[in-house]
Amino acid sequence: MKPLQTLPFVVWVLLVPLVHGQWNRYYTQSPLAVTRFAPMVRPAPRVALRQTFETNPAPPAAASRPRQPAPTTPGYQASSLSLAPENDAKISQVAVDFMMRISRTLAQHQSRSELFSPLSIITVANLLFLGSAGSTHEEFGKVLTPSSMNWKRMHQRYGSVLANLMSPEPIDSRRDQWRRQTCPHDEDDEDGQSTPAAKTQVIRIANGIFYQKDLPMRQQYVMLARSIYGALVQPIDPQNSSASTALINKWVSDVTAGKIRNMIEGSLSPSSSVVIANALYFKAKWKTQFEPLVTRDAPFFPDGYDAPSPYRVKMMGMSGCLPFYRTRGDSMDVSIVGLPYRDDTSTMYLIQPANSSRAAIRRLQAALTGKMLDSWIGQMKLQSTMVRLPKMHLRNSVDLLQSFQKLGFNSILSPAKSDLSNMVDSGATGQKPYVNQILHKLDLAIDEEGTEGAAATSALVDRIGSQRQFNGNAPFLIYLRHDATGLPLFYGPIFDPR
C-alpha cells in the first residue's frame, strides 16, 4: 500500500546551483538545508563519519537502547548519538516561534504557497550558531536561545529533542487532550479499525559538513557537530570539483533513498569552501484515509467566496472521527482540524479562518503566535468531521537572504563582519567565511493513498449534514507537527493548490 503524501524540499545557503528535487507519489523525499562558505584556507585532519537517525516500522528498540542509527551506507562509518532522547518545551517553543517569524517574512502578493520546513532551516541555523563567535554569535543567540538558557545548554537540549524525534518510540510528555479521548460511537461508522494499524511512519534526519581539505576546521566544532547533531564531517578536494560534487550528490542520494540523485548540478565553485547540509525525510500514511471515489473536480476560491473561482481542482473527501476546534469568543473565527498519521506521533493540522481568502489568511498570519496555535491544538476534541481537501502537488522556491536579515542574522551575510571563527581558524589566512545566498525549495504532494475499497462512500455523503466540516476550497494554512516533541516539520499557507 502506498504512503499518502510526499514532502520533499531543499534549502541551499550560498552560491548554489539550482537543485531539482525529484517527486515520486509513493515516497516522501528529503528537505535539504545546505550552506556554502566562501574562502579557501588550510588543511585539517581528515574526518569521515556519517550519522543518520531514522524512525521506521521496525519493532521498538529495547529500553536500554531507545533509539538506533539507521542502516549505514557503504563507504561511510556509522556511530551513535551520545544524547539520550528527551523533550524540552522551551526548545520546541523556540522552533515554533522561529517558524512564525520566518513565515511572515515570506509573504508575497501573488504566491501560490509559502510552505517551508522550519525544522530543517533551524537545524542549519544551529550548526552555524555552533561555529559562530563575537557579534555573529550574539545575533544567533537572540533568536535561537530560549530565555534563562545559555547557548551550550540550548545545543544539548536541541540535540536531545532531535534524538527523541528520531526515536522509534518517542517520549510524549505533551499528550494533547484529543489524544486521550475515544471517538463517539457512530452506528454508521463501520470502517473503523478494531486493532492498531501497523506502523508506517518514517522520519530520517541527516546532517553533513563537507569542507575543502585545506581548510583548518576547528576540531572542537567537528566534535560537537558529530556528538550533538550526528553530522558527517567529510573533506572534499577543491582541485577536483567534479569528484566533490559526486561525493555530495551520492550522500544526498543515500539519505533520500535514491529519490534525489543530483542535488548539485555542475561543479562546485572554488570559493565554496564549506557545504553544510541537512536532509529531512518524512513518509507516512493517514490514520483515517481519504476515499478515492469521492475525489472530483470542484471550484477553488483564492480570493474568497464573493469573488469568482478562476480554476477548478481535484477535491478529495473524507469523513471520520478527527480532532477539531473552532475558536469561540475571541477576535478571530478560525477552524482547525487535525489529520493524524497512523503512528499517532505526527499530525497535519489544517487551519482556516471563516470566509477565507488570501486577505483573511494574511490577517491570520499577522496575528497568529506559537502559543495561540498550541492553545488551539490543546482544546481540540475528537468529533465526527467531514474534510474536503485539494489533491495537491506543489513546488516552491524562495530566497531566504532577506528573511535571515529580517530575523536579525546580519553579520554572517557580511564578508567584513561575519565571525565563524569557532568553526574555521580564519586567522591563518585572514579570510572570513560568510553566507551570501540562501535558497529554499519545497515539493509537496498530498493524495488519498492508502484507502482500501469504497464501502464508506455513501455513508460519507449521507452524514455530511450532522458533522463538523472543514472545506478546503479556499485558502488555508498547513502545519505538520511532530506532536510528541512539538517540533514543526512543515508550515505555510496554500493559496493555489494546483
Tab-separated table of C-alpha atoms in Angstrom, residues 191 291 293 452-460:
chain	number	residue	atom	x	y	z
A	191	ASP	CA	-14.914	1.185	8.705
A	291	GLU	CA	-11.864	7.870	-0.224
A	293	LEU	CA	-14.134	7.512	-5.354
A	452	GLU	CA	-8.997	0.109	0.818
A	453	GLY	CA	-12.277	-0.263	-1.091
A	454	ALA	CA	-15.201	2.112	-1.408
A	455	ALA	CA	-17.576	0.881	1.279
A	456	ALA	CA	-17.736	4.232	3.063
A	457	THR	CA	-18.715	6.285	0.029
A	458	SER	CA	-22.446	6.535	0.559
A	459	ALA	CA	-22.125	6.950	4.321
A	460	LEU	CA	-19.625	9.732	3.728
